[in-house]
Short mmCIF file of C-alpha atoms in Angstrom, two decimals:
data_model
loop_
_atom_site.label_atom_id
_atom_site.label_comp_id
_atom_site.label_asym_id
_atom_site.label_seq_id
_atom_site.Cartn_x
_atom_site.Cartn_y
_atom_site.Cartn_z
CA MET D 58 -27.94 53.20 -49.82
CA LEU D 59 -29.67 52.21 -46.57
CA LYS D 60 -32.51 54.59 -47.38
CA ASN D 61 -33.01 52.90 -50.77
CA ILE D 62 -33.08 49.45 -49.14
CA LEU D 63 -35.66 50.55 -46.59
CA GLN D 64 -37.71 52.20 -49.32
CA LYS D 65 -37.96 48.86 -51.15
CA LEU D 66 -39.61 47.39 -48.06
CA GLU D 67 -42.50 49.85 -48.36
CA ASN D 68 -45.77 48.79 -49.94
CA PRO D 69 -48.34 51.45 -51.01
CA LYS D 70 -51.09 48.87 -50.55
CA ARG D 71 -49.98 48.38 -46.94
CA PRO D 72 -48.85 51.83 -45.73
CA LEU D 73 -48.62 50.74 -42.08
CA LEU D 74 -47.61 47.07 -42.23
CA GLY D 75 -45.58 47.10 -45.47
CA PRO D 76 -42.09 46.24 -44.09
CA ASN D 77 -43.51 43.87 -41.47
CA VAL D 78 -45.48 41.78 -43.97
CA LYS D 79 -42.49 41.60 -46.35
CA VAL D 80 -40.27 40.31 -43.56
CA LEU D 81 -42.92 37.76 -42.53
CA GLU D 82 -42.91 36.54 -46.13
CA PHE D 83 -39.09 36.58 -46.37
CA TRP D 84 -38.65 34.38 -43.31
CA GLY D 85 -41.50 32.08 -44.31
CA LEU D 86 -43.98 32.82 -41.53
CA LEU D 87 -46.50 33.85 -44.17
CA LEU D 88 -46.24 30.81 -46.40
CA PRO D 89 -46.19 31.40 -50.17
CA LYS D 90 -48.79 29.84 -52.46
CA ASN D 91 -46.09 28.25 -54.59
CA VAL D 92 -45.91 24.59 -53.45
CA PHE D 93 -42.13 24.27 -53.90
CA LYS D 94 -41.40 27.46 -51.92
CA LYS D 95 -43.94 26.49 -49.28
CA TYR D 96 -42.29 23.13 -48.57
CA PHE D 97 -38.84 24.72 -48.73
CA TYR D 98 -39.80 27.10 -45.90
CA LEU D 99 -41.40 24.27 -43.93
CA LEU D 100 -38.12 22.33 -44.24
CA MET D 101 -36.17 25.37 -43.00
CA HIS D 102 -38.53 25.68 -40.03
CA LEU D 103 -38.17 21.98 -39.26
CA MET D 104 -34.36 22.18 -39.28
CA VAL D 105 -34.37 24.98 -36.69
CA THR D 106 -36.94 23.09 -34.59
CA ILE D 107 -34.71 19.99 -34.62
CA PHE D 108 -31.75 22.17 -33.67
CA THR D 109 -33.69 23.48 -30.64
CA ALA D 110 -34.28 19.87 -29.57
CA THR D 111 -30.50 19.24 -29.72
CA GLU D 112 -30.00 22.14 -27.34
CA TYR D 113 -32.11 20.33 -24.76
CA ILE D 114 -30.10 17.15 -25.29
CA ASP D 115 -26.90 19.10 -24.66
CA VAL D 116 -28.19 20.13 -21.21
CA TRP D 117 -27.49 16.58 -20.04
CA PHE D 118 -23.83 16.77 -21.13
CA VAL D 119 -23.08 20.19 -19.60
CA LYS D 120 -25.09 19.85 -16.37
CA SER D 121 -21.92 19.55 -14.26
CA ASP D 122 -20.59 22.96 -15.39
CA LEU D 123 -22.82 25.74 -14.03
CA ASN D 124 -21.58 28.42 -16.45
CA LEU D 125 -22.11 26.22 -19.53
CA LEU D 126 -25.50 25.13 -18.17
CA LEU D 127 -26.66 28.73 -17.68
CA ASN D 128 -25.43 29.67 -21.16
CA ASN D 129 -27.35 26.75 -22.63
CA LEU D 130 -30.54 27.51 -20.69
CA LYS D 131 -30.80 31.19 -21.63
CA ILE D 132 -30.32 30.47 -25.35
CA THR D 133 -32.45 27.31 -25.34
CA MET D 134 -35.41 28.96 -23.64
CA LEU D 135 -35.34 31.87 -26.10
CA ALA D 136 -35.14 29.38 -28.98
CA THR D 137 -38.09 27.46 -27.53
CA ILE D 138 -40.20 30.62 -27.49
CA SER D 139 -39.22 31.26 -31.12
CA VAL D 140 -40.28 27.74 -32.14
CA ILE D 141 -43.62 28.16 -30.36
CA LYS D 142 -44.16 31.57 -32.00
CA VAL D 143 -43.59 30.15 -35.45
CA SER D 144 -45.57 26.95 -34.79
CA THR D 145 -48.61 28.89 -33.58
CA PHE D 146 -48.28 31.43 -36.39
CA LEU D 147 -48.29 28.64 -38.98
CA SER D 148 -51.10 26.75 -37.23
CA TRP D 149 -53.23 29.89 -36.89
CA GLN D 150 -52.16 31.33 -40.25
CA LYS D 151 -55.78 31.98 -41.26
CA TYR D 152 -56.43 34.11 -38.17
CA TRP D 153 -53.19 36.06 -38.52
CA ILE D 154 -53.99 36.82 -42.16
CA ASP D 155 -57.48 38.00 -41.12
CA ILE D 156 -55.91 40.33 -38.54
CA ILE D 157 -53.34 41.70 -41.01
CA GLU D 158 -56.02 42.28 -43.66
CA TYR D 159 -58.28 44.04 -41.14
CA VAL D 160 -55.44 46.32 -40.03
CA THR D 161 -54.60 47.15 -43.66
CA ARG D 162 -58.24 47.75 -44.61
CA ALA D 163 -59.01 49.96 -41.60
CA ASP D 164 -55.75 51.89 -42.02
CA LEU D 165 -56.40 52.59 -45.72
CA ASN D 166 -59.95 53.77 -44.94
CA GLN D 167 -58.63 56.28 -42.41
CA ARG D 168 -56.00 57.62 -44.84
CA LYS D 169 -58.75 58.70 -47.25
CA THR D 170 -59.70 61.53 -44.89
CA GLU D 171 -58.95 65.20 -45.53
CA ASP D 172 -58.94 66.04 -41.81
CA LYS D 173 -55.47 67.47 -41.07
CA GLU D 174 -55.56 66.38 -37.41
CA LYS D 175 -56.20 62.78 -38.39
CA LEU D 176 -53.64 62.80 -41.20
CA ASP D 177 -50.98 64.20 -38.85
CA LEU D 178 -51.83 61.50 -36.31
CA LEU D 179 -51.57 58.77 -38.95
CA LYS D 180 -48.23 60.12 -40.13
CA ALA D 181 -46.86 60.25 -36.58
CA PHE D 182 -47.95 56.68 -35.82
CA THR D 183 -46.55 55.37 -39.14
CA GLN D 184 -43.17 56.99 -38.44
CA TYR D 185 -43.21 55.58 -34.93
CA CYS D 186 -43.92 52.08 -36.29
CA ARG D 187 -40.97 52.35 -38.65
CA LYS D 188 -38.68 53.45 -35.83
CA ILE D 189 -39.56 50.61 -33.47
CA THR D 190 -39.41 48.10 -36.34
CA TYR D 191 -35.96 49.13 -37.56
CA LEU D 192 -34.54 49.63 -34.05
CA TYR D 193 -35.80 46.22 -32.98
CA TRP D 194 -34.29 44.62 -36.08
CA SER D 195 -30.97 46.35 -35.29
CA LEU D 196 -31.02 45.20 -31.67
CA MET D 197 -31.87 41.63 -32.62
CA TYR D 198 -29.20 41.25 -35.27
CA THR D 199 -26.61 42.95 -33.09
CA THR D 200 -27.37 40.20 -30.57
CA VAL D 201 -27.12 37.50 -33.28
CA VAL D 202 -23.77 38.87 -34.51
CA ILE D 203 -22.43 39.00 -30.95
CA VAL D 204 -23.48 35.38 -30.33
CA MET D 205 -21.79 34.30 -33.58
CA VAL D 206 -18.49 36.20 -33.16
CA GLN D 207 -18.08 35.40 -29.45
CA PRO D 208 -16.09 32.16 -30.08
CA ILE D 209 -13.84 33.84 -32.64
CA PHE D 210 -13.27 36.85 -30.42
CA LYS D 211 -12.34 34.68 -27.44
CA TYR D 212 -9.96 32.57 -29.53
CA VAL D 213 -8.20 35.62 -30.98
CA SER D 214 -8.08 37.73 -27.81
CA SER D 215 -7.15 35.10 -25.20
CA GLU D 216 -3.76 33.42 -25.50
CA THR D 217 -4.49 31.26 -22.44
CA TYR D 218 -7.68 29.99 -24.04
CA ARG D 219 -5.81 29.12 -27.29
CA LEU D 220 -3.18 27.17 -25.38
CA ASN D 221 -5.80 25.36 -23.30
CA VAL D 222 -7.69 24.34 -26.44
CA LYS D 223 -4.51 23.08 -28.10
CA ASN D 224 -3.42 20.98 -25.11
CA GLY D 225 -6.96 19.64 -24.58
CA THR D 226 -7.65 21.14 -21.15
CA GLU D 227 -10.42 23.34 -22.55
CA THR D 228 -12.96 22.81 -25.34
CA TYR D 229 -13.89 25.13 -28.19
CA LEU D 230 -16.46 27.76 -27.29
CA GLN D 231 -19.60 27.06 -29.32
CA VAL D 232 -21.76 29.59 -31.12
CA VAL D 233 -24.79 28.03 -29.42
CA SER D 234 -24.51 25.08 -27.06
CA SER D 235 -26.05 22.06 -28.82
CA TRP D 236 -25.59 18.32 -29.24
CA VAL D 237 -24.26 16.85 -32.51
CA PRO D 238 -23.74 13.15 -33.41
CA PHE D 239 -20.00 13.66 -33.98
CA ASN D 240 -16.99 14.98 -32.08
CA LYS D 241 -17.29 18.77 -32.02
CA ASN D 242 -13.99 19.15 -30.14
CA LYS D 243 -12.05 18.34 -33.31
CA MET D 244 -11.58 21.17 -35.81
CA VAL D 245 -13.64 19.61 -38.63
CA GLY D 246 -16.48 18.66 -36.30
CA TYR D 247 -16.34 22.05 -34.58
CA LEU D 248 -16.60 23.93 -37.89
CA ALA D 249 -19.54 21.76 -39.02
CA ALA D 250 -21.32 22.28 -35.70
CA SER D 251 -20.61 26.03 -35.81
CA ALA D 252 -22.08 26.30 -39.33
CA TYR D 253 -25.33 24.62 -38.22
CA GLN D 254 -25.44 26.70 -35.04
CA SER D 255 -24.86 29.92 -36.99
CA TYR D 256 -27.64 29.03 -39.41
CA ALA D 257 -30.02 28.40 -36.49
CA ALA D 258 -29.01 31.69 -34.83
CA ILE D 259 -29.60 33.71 -38.01
CA TYR D 260 -32.87 32.03 -38.89
CA GLY D 261 -34.08 32.15 -35.30
CA GLY D 262 -33.28 35.86 -35.27
CA GLY D 263 -35.40 36.24 -38.39
CA TRP D 264 -38.29 34.47 -36.68
CA ILE D 265 -38.12 36.73 -33.64
CA THR D 266 -37.82 40.01 -35.56
CA SER D 267 -40.61 39.22 -38.03
CA PHE D 268 -43.08 37.95 -35.42
CA ASP D 269 -42.38 40.53 -32.71
CA THR D 270 -42.34 43.65 -34.89
CA ASN D 271 -45.53 42.56 -36.65
CA ALA D 272 -47.27 42.09 -33.28
CA MET D 273 -45.94 45.39 -31.95
CA VAL D 274 -47.08 47.39 -34.98
CA ILE D 275 -50.54 45.80 -34.76
CA MET D 276 -50.69 46.94 -31.11
CA VAL D 277 -49.77 50.47 -32.22
CA PHE D 278 -52.52 50.28 -34.85
CA PHE D 279 -55.15 49.48 -32.20
CA ARG D 280 -54.06 52.50 -30.19
CA ALA D 281 -54.13 54.72 -33.31
CA GLU D 282 -57.57 53.44 -34.32
CA LEU D 283 -58.93 54.18 -30.84
CA GLU D 284 -57.57 57.73 -30.95
CA LEU D 285 -58.93 58.30 -34.46
CA LEU D 286 -62.31 56.95 -33.35
CA ARG D 287 -62.34 59.42 -30.47
CA ILE D 288 -61.73 62.27 -32.92
CA ASP D 289 -64.62 61.07 -35.08
CA CYS D 290 -66.89 60.84 -32.03
CA LYS D 291 -66.20 64.48 -31.24
CA ASP D 292 -67.42 65.36 -34.72
CA ILE D 293 -70.65 63.29 -34.71
CA PHE D 294 -72.90 66.36 -34.54
CA GLY D 295 -70.51 68.77 -36.24
CA THR D 296 -69.46 71.93 -34.43
CA GLU D 297 -71.45 74.50 -32.48
CA THR D 298 -71.24 76.92 -35.40
CA ALA D 299 -71.69 74.28 -38.13
CA PRO D 300 -74.06 71.54 -36.93
CA VAL D 301 -74.84 68.64 -39.26
CA GLU D 302 -78.23 67.37 -40.40
CA HIS D 303 -80.17 64.56 -38.72
CA GLY D 304 -79.29 61.96 -41.40
CA ILE D 305 -75.56 62.73 -41.30
CA ALA D 306 -75.44 62.64 -37.47
CA LEU D 307 -77.25 59.29 -37.42
CA LYS D 308 -74.90 57.89 -40.07
CA ARG D 309 -71.85 59.00 -38.06
CA LEU D 310 -73.25 57.42 -34.90
CA LYS D 311 -73.77 54.11 -36.68
CA GLU D 312 -70.31 54.24 -38.27
CA CYS D 313 -68.59 54.87 -34.92
CA HIS D 314 -70.50 51.96 -33.39
CA ARG D 315 -69.65 49.66 -36.32
CA ARG D 316 -65.95 50.53 -36.20
CA HIS D 317 -65.71 49.86 -32.48
CA VAL D 318 -67.53 46.52 -32.75
CA GLU D 319 -65.11 45.47 -35.50
CA LEU D 320 -62.12 46.77 -33.54
CA VAL D 321 -63.13 44.80 -30.42
CA LYS D 322 -63.65 41.66 -32.51
CA TYR D 323 -60.17 41.75 -34.06
CA ALA D 324 -58.49 42.88 -30.84
CA ARG D 325 -59.87 39.78 -29.14
CA LEU D 326 -58.79 37.59 -32.05
CA PHE D 327 -55.30 39.11 -31.89
CA ASP D 328 -55.18 38.55 -28.13
CA SER D 329 -56.26 34.92 -28.51
CA CYS D 330 -53.33 34.34 -30.90
CA LEU D 331 -50.77 36.21 -28.77
CA SER D 332 -51.86 35.48 -25.20
CA PRO D 333 -50.63 31.84 -24.87
CA ILE D 334 -47.22 32.85 -26.21
CA MET D 335 -46.93 35.80 -23.84
CA LEU D 336 -47.76 33.61 -20.84
CA LEU D 337 -44.80 31.35 -21.60
CA TYR D 338 -42.74 34.37 -22.64
CA MET D 339 -43.11 35.97 -19.21
CA PHE D 340 -41.90 32.85 -17.43
CA VAL D 341 -38.97 32.41 -19.83
CA CYS D 342 -37.98 36.09 -19.58
CA SER D 343 -37.95 35.90 -15.77
CA VAL D 344 -35.53 32.97 -15.86
CA MET D 345 -33.46 34.38 -18.74
CA LEU D 346 -33.04 37.79 -17.09
CA CYS D 347 -32.08 36.15 -13.81
CA VAL D 348 -29.49 33.89 -15.48
CA THR D 349 -27.98 36.69 -17.58
CA ALA D 350 -27.72 39.07 -14.62
CA TYR D 351 -25.96 36.34 -12.61
CA GLN D 352 -23.49 35.70 -15.44
CA ILE D 353 -22.60 39.41 -15.58
CA THR D 354 -21.61 39.34 -11.89
CA ILE D 355 -19.41 36.22 -12.16
CA GLU D 356 -17.81 37.08 -15.52
CA THR D 357 -14.18 38.31 -15.18
CA SER D 358 -13.52 39.40 -18.77
CA PRO D 359 -14.70 42.99 -19.46
CA MET D 360 -15.56 42.15 -23.06
CA GLN D 361 -17.52 39.04 -22.08
CA ARG D 362 -19.35 41.11 -19.48
CA PHE D 363 -20.22 43.68 -22.14
CA LEU D 364 -21.52 41.01 -24.52
CA THR D 365 -23.64 39.44 -21.78
CA THR D 366 -25.00 42.86 -20.82
CA GLU D 367 -26.11 43.45 -24.41
CA TYR D 368 -27.99 40.15 -24.30
CA LEU D 369 -29.65 41.26 -21.04
CA VAL D 370 -30.69 44.56 -22.64
CA PHE D 371 -32.24 42.68 -25.55
CA GLY D 372 -34.20 40.40 -23.20
CA ILE D 373 -35.57 43.35 -21.22
CA ALA D 374 -36.38 45.33 -24.38
CA GLN D 375 -38.38 42.43 -25.85
CA LEU D 376 -40.69 42.17 -22.86
CA PHE D 377 -40.89 45.92 -22.21
CA ILE D 378 -42.04 46.78 -25.75
CA TYR D 379 -44.95 44.34 -25.53
CA CYS D 380 -46.05 45.59 -22.10
CA TRP D 381 -45.62 49.26 -23.04
CA HIS D 382 -47.75 49.08 -26.17
CA SER D 383 -50.44 46.98 -24.54
CA ASN D 384 -50.53 49.56 -21.73
CA ASP D 385 -51.00 52.32 -24.35
CA VAL D 386 -53.96 50.44 -25.87
CA LEU D 387 -55.56 50.03 -22.43
CA TYR D 388 -55.41 53.77 -21.70
CA ALA D 389 -56.56 54.75 -25.22
CA SER D 390 -59.49 52.36 -24.77
CA ALA D 391 -60.43 53.97 -21.44
CA ASP D 392 -60.17 57.49 -22.92
CA LEU D 393 -62.40 56.59 -25.87
CA MET D 394 -65.54 57.04 -23.74
CA LEU D 395 -64.71 60.76 -23.51
CA GLY D 396 -65.15 61.14 -27.28
CA PRO D 397 -68.97 61.26 -27.39
CA TYR D 398 -69.05 63.71 -24.45
CA GLU D 399 -66.65 66.00 -26.30
CA SER D 400 -69.22 66.37 -29.10
CA THR D 401 -71.99 68.97 -29.12
CA TRP D 402 -74.44 66.44 -27.67
CA TRP D 403 -75.96 69.09 -25.39
CA SER D 404 -77.39 70.93 -28.40
CA ARG D 405 -79.42 67.89 -29.50
CA GLY D 406 -82.70 66.37 -28.36
CA VAL D 407 -83.41 63.34 -26.18
CA GLN D 408 -83.53 60.99 -29.20
CA TYR D 409 -79.86 61.63 -29.96
CA ARG D 410 -78.85 61.43 -26.31
CA LYS D 411 -80.28 57.91 -26.04
CA SER D 412 -78.29 56.83 -29.11
CA LEU D 413 -75.20 58.47 -27.66
CA TYR D 414 -75.70 56.61 -24.38
CA LEU D 415 -75.80 53.30 -26.29
CA LEU D 416 -72.57 54.26 -28.05
CA VAL D 417 -70.87 55.04 -24.72
CA ALA D 418 -72.04 51.65 -23.38
CA GLN D 419 -70.35 50.00 -26.38
CA PHE D 420 -67.16 51.97 -25.74
CA ASN D 421 -67.16 50.73 -22.15
CA LYS D 422 -65.63 47.44 -23.37
CA SER D 423 -61.97 47.87 -22.50
CA ILE D 424 -59.29 46.57 -24.83
CA VAL D 425 -56.09 45.19 -23.35
CA PHE D 426 -53.86 42.25 -24.22
CA SER D 427 -53.08 39.45 -21.81
CA ALA D 428 -50.59 36.76 -20.90
CA GLY D 429 -52.86 33.75 -20.56
CA PRO D 430 -55.78 33.92 -18.14
CA PHE D 431 -53.61 35.16 -15.28
CA THR D 432 -52.43 38.70 -16.01
CA LYS D 433 -52.66 41.66 -18.37
CA LEU D 434 -49.76 43.00 -20.42
CA THR D 435 -49.13 46.33 -18.73
CA VAL D 436 -46.17 48.31 -17.42
CA ALA D 437 -47.12 47.23 -13.89
CA THR D 438 -46.82 43.59 -14.99
CA PHE D 439 -43.42 44.32 -16.54
CA ILE D 440 -42.18 45.78 -13.23
CA SER D 441 -43.49 42.73 -11.36
CA ILE D 442 -41.54 40.44 -13.71
CA LEU D 443 -38.34 42.43 -13.14
CA LYS D 444 -38.88 42.13 -9.38
CA GLY D 445 -39.41 38.38 -9.75
CA ALA D 446 -36.27 38.02 -11.88
CA TYR D 447 -34.26 39.95 -9.29
CA SER D 448 -35.56 37.65 -6.55
CA TYR D 449 -34.47 34.58 -8.55
CA TYR D 450 -31.08 36.23 -9.16
CA THR D 451 -30.61 36.88 -5.42
CA LEU D 452 -31.53 33.28 -4.62
CA LEU D 453 -29.09 31.93 -7.25
CA SER D 454 -26.27 34.20 -6.03
CA GLN D 455 -26.74 33.20 -2.39
CA SER D 456 -26.89 29.50 -3.23
CA GLN D 457 -23.53 29.74 -5.02
CA MET D 458 -21.90 31.59 -2.09
CA LYS D 459 -22.64 28.72 0.31
#
């Protein structure tokens, strides 16, 4: 059954981005042309944005309780990132569509080949994209389910908590801490608030999964395209036993140059759309990881500690996947310059060597994604963020011990 559902997400016209584009359309990040549907999705987006604003308002009411404040902050900051992701995606819709169409066009062109090495590489990268997409979806919705069932689980499992709620010494645990213009400590008000909070959690989860997996798969595409381009560079002049004619070699040189120019153009466009978000994302992740780690140490309930740990794993995984794939693109970009030298250039005259030198100069433009103007998205950056988060955690722990 699951296999049939996943198969319906595939699109022969988009062999690499099929499931990702369908999910972008399902959650309304790629707006439909139908006017009614378009404004329906915009309304849904607006409702979640308003909900995020109520989370900030609630900070004022819970500021005296450190645990409630930390819970609010970690969810609110993640929700803020989601709102910014969607807002920029909608504002820069034209650019995102251009990037998606380029990825699809370039991917389809490469799949026309009969070269077994290239076909095997394309198959491996496609399977990898499906794995990270489906695993990320699973991790995200596991987190959403945990956030939603946490209040129910605590109410059912803790007799002390039930008694405290009934006698008024403790309030109901919310799905997501937010302000509402009615009393949410009464059953009717609590259920209404929980319904709105659950809706925001589910829809926000859809935002995160659709945006993040689309960006991650595009990063994988850039790495694959660089590796395929290197293979084509090795074959510019044919093999030692089967050299190609002057016209064919010249055509291959021009094609490799054209593909790299186009790749650099769209990589920079992609980076310009993603970079501002990643800059804020790094700051938010540092704070969120610090807060979640601190909550794990002060939590007394084993189940609550487990649930908080799962949230921490999700936060780390989000940032790590971006840094890991950007790091892959950086190294594939650096290795691309080896492609022309792996060809049989030594068997050709000076005329070809000059053209090859120009091609290598073009390949010297490194491709890597950034977090604003300050840092690159690499594994080294990811480690630095973890160190920073640990420093904040140590500072918070020591301040509470005094």
